[in-house]
Amino acid sequence: MTFNALFLDHLTTRQKQAEEALSHAGFDALVLGSGEHHTYFADDQEAPFHTVPHFAHWCPLQGPHHLLVIRPGQKPTLIRYAPEDFWYEQASLEAIWGGTPYWAEGFEIVEAPTTEAVWERLGKLAKAAFIGTDLAGAEKAGLSVNPDKLTKHLDWTRSFKTPYEVKCLEAATELAARGHKAALEAFLQGASELEIHHAYVQAVGCVDHELPYGTIVALDEKGAILHYEGKRHLRNGRVLLIDAGAKSHGYGSDITRTWAAPACDSRFKALLVGMEKLQLELCDEVKPGLHYGELHKRGHLKIAGLLHEAGILKADAEEAVELGLSKPFFPHGLGHHLGIQVHDVAGKQLGPDGEFKPSPAEHPFLRTTRVIDAGQVFTVEPGLYFIPMLLRPFRTGDHAAKFDWKQIDELTPLGGIRIEDNLLVTTTGHQNLTRAHLPN
Ligand code: GLY
Ligand code: MN
Ligand code: MN
């Protein structure tokens, strides 16, 4: 199937699922807004624009104020906000996309020169819901604004990717893989965090705000800061932890690799080899029917086993997990759903009605409590870090003697390890989207 045909097929699925969701929630029409610009406080500068994900689920058109109108049995209408403006570049769809966009035939497209005209083009709709940010416009048009039941239903459908979405995620992975390869090369030449970041962005071929999230480029001890944002000038790190993705048609990848320079402590290198092995083993276990929470627990067991093997934990894997000793080393969840949003919606939903299964008390940062099912795309990202603030209470606690504090202190300056792939669940198992482009 061509990409264009895949998109039309995706729209057919969207239409069918939206009709079910509308009927379930008691509406006759759905209006999706693409969003509005956010202006910084007391400033006239705008934050980078992010499309409302529900809109992006239907249409990859960028920019604010567009509306999409979905009615049962009708081709969706796209009301494109197309102002005349000399401050910012405005162009025809053809000029922006270098020809007719591949998605255009899926919509009746009308254009409106002002935001008021966009709403006027909508006309009168009975029993219609609106999902988006322009609440005043929607209320004035008599729409029900962001109804929870409908939104949850649509969120649920977002966690089963169509073949078109899988193609977008694959493309996002392929782009990020180029960046990761360039980053590794830069690191091995002794580049700084900032230089590695630049190498990454250049290889992906975009500017920073077009990435799905700000890159995490951490040398040495900064790898133990889970969402490290700095970009130091310091060169010749011994360890690089880089967590960075790329976007394609609105869908993002989320990939982490950790690398050790030749001069790195051999004990840390052995942990890295162990983490690579256990990450692949965890990926291998992914198939429909398994609870994601169970996979997360298996991750703890494996990480505890690795720490025991390294002599860092004196308790064996079972005892260490039982006593919670692996938690300071692996304090985050094993992964999360991925799609239009990096931490995609519905990770804790049990069904289209929005019933919710919270993270277990002992693993509060687990972002998905779902049963693994075909069509889901999620990350598998075990981590092993030396985080002083999390280890501190254990130094004096009941189980202090079960840790090799000397080794921990010697490895703490090297930060940590995370290895993160993006997996598509198939009917019989899974496809590792990342390793196809980034084998290691
Ligand atoms: N890049 C953020 C995460 O891995 O969840
Ligand atoms: Mn992630
Ligand atoms: Mn990540």
PDB file of C-alpha atoms and ligand atoms in Angstrom, residues 213-214 216 226-227 243-245 253-256 332 335-336 342-343 367 379 381 418 420, ligand 1:
ATOM      1  CA  TYR A 213      11.075  16.402  23.520  1.00  0.00           C
ATOM      2  CA  GLY A 214      14.219  18.222  24.513  1.00  0.00           C
ATOM      3  CA  ILE A 216      18.840  14.505  27.242  1.00  0.00           C
ATOM      4  CA  LEU A 226      16.563  11.350  34.685  1.00  0.00           C
ATOM      5  CA  HIS A 227      15.428  14.414  32.766  1.00  0.00           C
ATOM      6  CA  ASP A 243      17.781  10.094  25.296  1.00  0.00           C
ATOM      7  CA  ALA A 244      16.512  11.699  22.102  1.00  0.00           C
ATOM      8  CA  GLY A 245      13.812  11.148  19.512  1.00  0.00           C
ATOM      9  CA  SER A 253      10.183   8.254  18.660  1.00  0.00           C
ATOM     10  CA  ASP A 254      11.797   8.079  22.106  1.00  0.00           C
ATOM     11  CA  ILE A 255      15.164   6.326  22.153  1.00  0.00           C
ATOM     12  CA  THR A 256      17.953   6.083  24.724  1.00  0.00           C
ATOM     13  CA  HIS A 332      11.227   4.995  37.086  1.00  0.00           C
ATOM     14  CA  GLY A 335       8.115   2.360  29.825  1.00  0.00           C
ATOM     15  CA  HIS A 336       5.093   4.147  28.447  1.00  0.00           C
ATOM     16  CA  VAL A 342       5.825  10.993  23.972  1.00  0.00           C
ATOM     17  CA  HIS A 343       4.079   9.811  27.100  1.00  0.00           C
ATOM     18  CA  ARG A 367       3.159   5.030  33.300  1.00  0.00           C
ATOM     19  CA  THR A 379       8.878   1.890  25.114  1.00  0.00           C
ATOM     20  CA  GLU A 381      13.540   1.378  28.940  1.00  0.00           C
ATOM     21  CA  ARG A 418      19.301   3.617  30.300  1.00  0.00           C
ATOM     22  CA  GLU A 420      15.254   2.466  25.452  1.00  0.00           C
TER      23      GLU A 420
HETATM   24  N1  GLY B   1      12.358  10.751  27.012  1.00  0.00           N
HETATM   25  C1  GLY B   1      11.512  10.630  28.114  1.00  0.00           C
HETATM   26  C2  GLY B   1      11.229   9.235  28.444  1.00  0.00           C
HETATM   27  O1  GLY B   1      11.984   8.354  28.083  1.00  0.00           O
HETATM   28  O2  GLY B   1      10.231   8.902  29.015  1.00  0.00           O
END
